[in-house]
């Protein structure tokens, strides 16, 4: 065997594996491209994961949310019907099937009564859509992130509560791309 | 970034230049003369090919310019090892991304691309590639062939295999390796992948190469075999290749036809449309090939175990006839069990029970082989625990564990629960890493002096490779198994936080596996770089003492 052969084989295999890996990852949208913005206040938004709507027992089952920039939005998602749901947020007035455009996409556990915290601070003002990818026709609402005005909520049931930014919720594991994701029935049980 | 025009022009220019250099090389250098001496010029091509296929040949790039069986085998071995590392890096990438419940560095689409590439490359590129490689490499000497013809056909089929693998890599399909119809029809990033049809073409090319090569294997064993070897005395490896080749010839054409329908459906949907009630039709046609494929991937490994075990146990195999019977019974039974992949797809209770029963029946030939190996070890006087033998023993253990999980999964009721979980992933990774990959690399270690022209591998490094391989399999597949029975879903880019322990340990196992195979590669290059020390004989092909 020529002395160069094994070295060439080693180099070819390593280059082939590495360049293929880079090629596989090179898709539109690339890796996780959505960064959170900075925030100086925190708001809790209560949503119910039910196939009839995010706020199913009110006259307006899918409230339009008005929030302000530089606020950490803490979505408290309570499972109601035991069906699989997701909380998915993308920019624009409508849902999109292109998962590269999903800013937030968190699967809600099917245990009835379980609470999933989804934290996200939007970097840019504008119109966003939040929906459930399993029930895109009944569980879809709009979210305005306003650069200047104070936050108001059009729905009485989607309660918006001011809590200090040093809340225990901020201690959760930060995952780049999808916000803080905790699943807890009470304050003690944090996975 | 998709296929931009500039990239296409650039890529095809580079490819054309490479082909021109290859052609120039081919017509100026005569490797036959280098290997056979001056007498080569007086021989016809068939005669020189026959001489070449009986030599003890080393891994060399000259194999790409000759078309005797051994050269084709060397080509397949080089290609399949390169594809193994491409697919393996995709697997390690998925493991690392699954460290956190929410994907940490892969978006769902990137995860699906890696998942599809890993499955397709490992099955079609590595598993089938090594089988074709060892088949072409070992069959001529095992059967002392009297003819070595069809060189051009073998060479064309090899290049179709390579083009198929390149298509699979370039397509970035997200349709997973079984291309279920409504998904693969959606040519979008979030659907089956914009260029998923290229994967279909690539897989079909590889299937064509495999089918034609299988016919050539049967010809080598039954027509070209030396008259001095009666059918009752041919090697166990030849029998295993015969079983696998018959499975390929009977089932692969069905998948090629289905892929042809599917490619037509992408242009003009008529075959598998829901309105025609035939959406399940593709799945049925696919799994008619898809299940025999996994047996095609392990049967030659069985044959290699039957060949390697006696060399290190010091006694002949306990029962040759029982071994042949088990291989042929596996061939027959494994063609009848494909429906167990569709237990939850609505084939009907009667069909489910039929396929469940046949799946349980596969235990009989598998256990016959395992007990045959145990009996061989039991009667052995002096077992030498060299590196290939360690891989063989580890492969037997992994096959037993993975096989038992497979028996669980064959139960229709339990299957409804664990079908979509990591228990199934665990089941086939026990077998594929332990048996297909493990025995493949063990066979490369036993052939090492021949493949490298008289070098010996570094034993401590090889043992590190073995122990990392074994430990990684146990950690990864073992924790997948436990997590799978707890309900951990497979084929997803993220998971619920309660499964993080299983996923993290599996990620550690996957990284350990990757490091182990990297050590193999470094050991191979390092040992082959050192000067030659030993004869170019090996225990599989020659009557020499195994070390």
XYZ file of C-alpha atoms in Angstrom, chain B residues 45-350:
306
model
C -9.284 -9.050 -20.143
C -11.234 -11.990 -18.688
C -8.046 -13.964 -18.019
C -6.302 -11.054 -16.315
C -9.465 -10.271 -14.305
C -9.567 -13.878 -13.104
C -5.927 -13.667 -11.989
C -6.577 -10.305 -10.298
C -9.645 -11.582 -8.462
C -7.603 -14.416 -6.937
C -4.846 -12.155 -5.634
C -4.714 -10.851 -2.063
C -5.558 -7.261 -2.896
C -4.976 -4.154 -0.806
C -6.987 -0.958 -0.562
C -5.730 1.258 -3.351
C -7.107 3.940 -5.619
C -6.059 1.773 -8.578
C -9.208 -0.260 -7.800
C -11.187 2.537 -9.419
C -9.488 1.844 -12.763
C -9.971 -1.937 -12.857
C -13.129 -4.005 -12.954
C -12.295 -7.410 -11.532
C -14.369 -8.558 -8.532
C -11.761 -7.688 -5.897
C -11.325 -4.152 -7.263
C -15.090 -3.619 -7.209
C -15.146 -4.922 -3.637
C -12.409 -2.498 -2.599
C -14.329 0.351 -4.252
C -17.511 -0.513 -2.338
C -15.609 -0.846 0.955
C -13.957 2.586 0.589
C -17.250 4.202 -0.426
C -19.322 2.609 2.300
C -16.846 3.617 5.027
C -16.907 7.222 3.778
C -20.717 7.124 3.730
C -20.689 5.629 7.234
C -18.904 8.689 8.552
C -21.213 11.070 6.650
C -24.281 9.358 8.106
C -22.666 8.954 11.510
C -21.915 12.661 11.848
C -25.579 13.369 11.048
C -26.567 10.975 13.847
C -24.196 12.565 16.363
C -25.550 16.000 15.377
C -29.093 14.868 16.167
C -28.012 13.463 19.538
C -26.256 16.699 20.553
C -29.249 18.780 19.500
C -31.513 16.631 21.688
C -29.534 17.436 24.830
C -32.189 19.995 25.817
C -35.956 19.381 25.575
C -36.306 22.282 23.174
C -33.939 21.927 20.220
C -30.718 23.687 21.109
C -28.981 24.091 17.787
C -31.118 22.417 15.131
C -34.426 23.759 13.844
C -37.077 21.090 13.200
C -36.374 21.169 9.461
C -32.638 20.726 9.983
C -33.390 17.868 12.366
C -35.627 16.192 9.780
C -32.939 16.577 7.103
C -30.356 14.933 9.368
C -32.853 12.201 10.329
C -33.602 11.369 6.692
C -29.957 11.579 5.621
C -28.851 9.375 8.546
C -31.425 6.690 7.751
C -30.949 6.652 4.003
C -27.152 6.857 4.036
C -26.696 4.263 6.759
C -29.094 1.744 5.202
C -28.542 2.215 1.481
C -24.992 3.541 1.598
C -23.295 1.788 4.508
C -25.239 -1.428 5.156
C -25.777 -2.345 1.511
C -22.380 -0.926 0.527
C -20.460 -3.127 2.980
C -22.454 -6.197 1.937
C -21.658 -5.587 -1.719
C -18.054 -4.817 -0.771
C -17.464 -7.961 1.273
C -19.432 -10.009 -1.250
C -17.297 -8.898 -4.192
C -14.127 -9.097 -2.098
C -14.570 -12.483 -0.414
C -16.729 -14.564 -2.784
C -14.072 -15.118 -5.519
C -11.571 -16.607 -3.086
C -14.197 -18.414 -0.979
C -15.551 -20.190 -4.055
C -12.267 -20.367 -6.031
C -14.119 -18.980 -9.055
C -13.195 -20.250 -12.500
C -14.460 -17.176 -14.352
C -14.617 -13.501 -13.510
C -16.788 -11.903 -16.155
C -19.266 -8.997 -16.399
C -16.622 -6.522 -15.226
C -18.186 -3.615 -17.108
C -21.611 -4.316 -15.593
C -20.140 -4.443 -12.081
C -18.306 -1.183 -12.649
C -21.373 0.613 -14.042
C -23.444 -0.618 -11.100
C -20.811 0.704 -8.699
C -20.953 4.152 -10.277
C -24.774 4.082 -10.174
C -24.425 3.319 -6.455
C -22.142 6.332 -6.004
C -24.444 8.628 -7.987
C -27.377 7.390 -5.906
C -25.533 8.189 -2.680
C -24.628 11.661 -3.999
C -28.282 12.266 -4.929
C -29.351 11.266 -1.416
C -26.842 13.640 0.184
C -27.603 16.559 -2.118
C -31.398 16.323 -2.007
C -31.747 17.271 1.679
C -35.033 15.389 1.838
C -37.131 15.552 5.017
C -39.476 12.703 4.046
C -37.656 10.112 6.280
C -36.349 6.919 4.745
C -39.752 5.382 4.000
C -41.273 8.242 1.923
C -44.881 7.908 3.038
C -47.015 9.310 0.299
C -48.870 12.446 1.392
C -45.699 13.872 2.960
C -43.287 13.129 0.119
C -45.713 14.745 -2.332
C -45.303 18.145 -0.651
C -42.191 19.556 -2.287
C -41.653 22.325 0.285
C -39.151 22.908 3.046
C -41.768 22.101 5.693
C -43.148 19.139 3.700
C -41.051 16.336 2.289
C -38.215 18.624 1.233
C -37.993 20.730 -1.908
C -35.766 18.210 -3.698
C -36.986 14.992 -2.081
C -37.571 13.496 -5.542
C -33.757 13.405 -5.915
C -33.618 11.025 -2.948
C -36.197 8.820 -4.665
C -34.025 8.733 -7.789
C -30.901 8.045 -5.714
C -32.526 5.216 -3.774
C -33.813 3.690 -6.999
C -30.314 3.800 -8.529
C -28.883 2.081 -5.438
C -31.661 -0.535 -5.597
C -30.809 -1.178 -9.250
C -27.111 -1.560 -8.411
C -27.953 -3.905 -5.521
C -30.279 -6.071 -7.600
C -27.812 -6.509 -10.466
C -24.979 -7.167 -8.003
C -27.125 -9.805 -6.285
C -27.618 -11.601 -9.577
C -23.839 -11.504 -10.063
C -23.333 -12.927 -6.537
C -25.660 -15.840 -7.325
C -23.745 -16.381 -10.575
C -20.435 -16.380 -8.690
C -21.661 -18.925 -6.140
C -23.642 -21.296 -8.343
C -22.165 -21.003 -11.858
C -18.558 -19.835 -11.516
C -17.685 -21.902 -8.433
C -14.753 -24.278 -8.719
C -15.784 -27.872 -9.423
C -13.652 -28.939 -6.465
C -16.158 -27.412 -4.006
C -19.467 -29.309 -3.854
C -22.614 -27.385 -2.898
C -22.628 -29.091 0.499
C -19.223 -27.605 1.347
C -19.450 -23.948 0.270
C -18.625 -21.421 2.954
C -21.230 -20.086 5.362
C -20.502 -16.586 4.080
C -21.489 -17.721 0.577
C -24.723 -19.141 1.955
C -25.503 -15.886 3.749
C -24.827 -13.892 0.574
C -27.091 -16.295 -1.331
C -29.908 -15.705 1.188
C -29.465 -11.945 1.032
C -29.221 -11.953 -2.774
C -32.422 -13.946 -3.175
C -34.175 -11.523 -0.817
C -32.921 -8.554 -2.849
C -33.984 -10.053 -6.159
C -37.458 -10.920 -4.906
C -38.236 -7.684 -3.079
C -36.179 -4.767 -4.407
C -37.935 -4.580 -7.810
C -41.242 -3.971 -5.990
C -39.735 -0.942 -4.295
C -38.228 0.281 -7.575
C -41.673 0.068 -9.212
C -43.224 1.912 -6.259
C -40.571 4.628 -6.507
C -41.306 4.950 -10.227
C -45.020 5.376 -9.476
C -44.155 7.917 -6.801
C -41.926 9.993 -9.084
C -44.742 9.993 -11.655
C -47.181 10.988 -8.924
C -45.107 14.087 -8.202
C -45.819 15.262 -11.770
C -49.303 13.863 -12.286
C -50.825 12.349 -9.144
C -52.753 9.237 -10.115
C -51.336 6.214 -8.274
C -51.321 6.857 -4.539
C -53.996 9.579 -4.288
C -56.415 9.494 -1.383
C -59.295 9.776 -3.895
C -58.170 6.459 -5.373
C -58.078 4.893 -1.926
C -54.470 3.857 -2.447
C -52.508 6.032 -0.036
C -51.517 2.918 1.910
C -50.427 1.328 -1.367
C -47.023 2.985 -1.317
C -46.414 2.001 2.289
C -47.273 -1.625 1.485
C -45.035 -1.686 -1.597
C -42.250 0.022 0.329
C -42.288 -2.320 3.316
C -42.428 -5.345 1.009
C -38.835 -4.278 0.350
C -38.203 -2.368 3.575
C -38.368 -5.336 5.903
C -36.270 -7.714 3.790
C -33.770 -4.847 3.626
C -33.005 -5.118 7.337
C -32.425 -8.859 6.948
C -30.277 -8.180 3.891
C -28.238 -5.942 6.196
C -27.748 -8.599 8.892
C -27.595 -11.915 6.981
C -24.041 -11.323 5.634
C -23.044 -10.324 9.170
C -24.399 -13.721 10.282
C -22.272 -15.347 7.607
C -19.190 -13.417 8.712
C -19.780 -14.504 12.332
C -20.012 -18.119 11.125
C -16.685 -17.609 9.337
C -14.857 -15.649 12.054
C -16.000 -17.497 15.182
C -14.278 -20.853 14.364
C -10.983 -19.075 13.579
C -10.708 -17.780 17.133
C -12.468 -20.629 18.911
C -10.094 -23.202 17.382
C -12.874 -25.625 16.428
C -15.103 -25.868 13.349
C -18.599 -24.440 13.586
C -20.786 -26.711 15.744
C -23.310 -27.562 13.037
C -22.811 -26.489 9.431
C -26.164 -27.918 8.338
C -28.116 -26.193 11.105
C -26.395 -22.946 10.183
C -27.300 -23.240 6.507
C -30.840 -24.247 7.451
C -31.200 -21.235 9.741
C -29.905 -18.811 7.076
C -32.277 -20.173 4.433
C -35.180 -20.234 6.898
C -34.428 -16.596 7.782
C -34.545 -15.809 4.064
C -38.011 -17.366 3.726
C -39.529 -16.036 6.969
C -38.185 -12.516 6.657
C -39.984 -12.056 3.344
C -43.313 -12.688 5.106
C -43.175 -10.268 8.014
C -43.197 -6.829 6.373
C -46.743 -6.098 7.578
C -45.561 -5.638 11.163
C -44.412 -2.150 10.186
C -48.055 -1.297 9.396
C -49.798 -2.708 12.497
C -51.219 0.732 13.263
C -52.109 1.626 9.673
C -55.350 -0.274 9.315
C -54.460 -3.437 7.412
C -57.092 -5.269 9.440
C -57.015 -7.589 12.432
C -56.572 -10.785 10.401
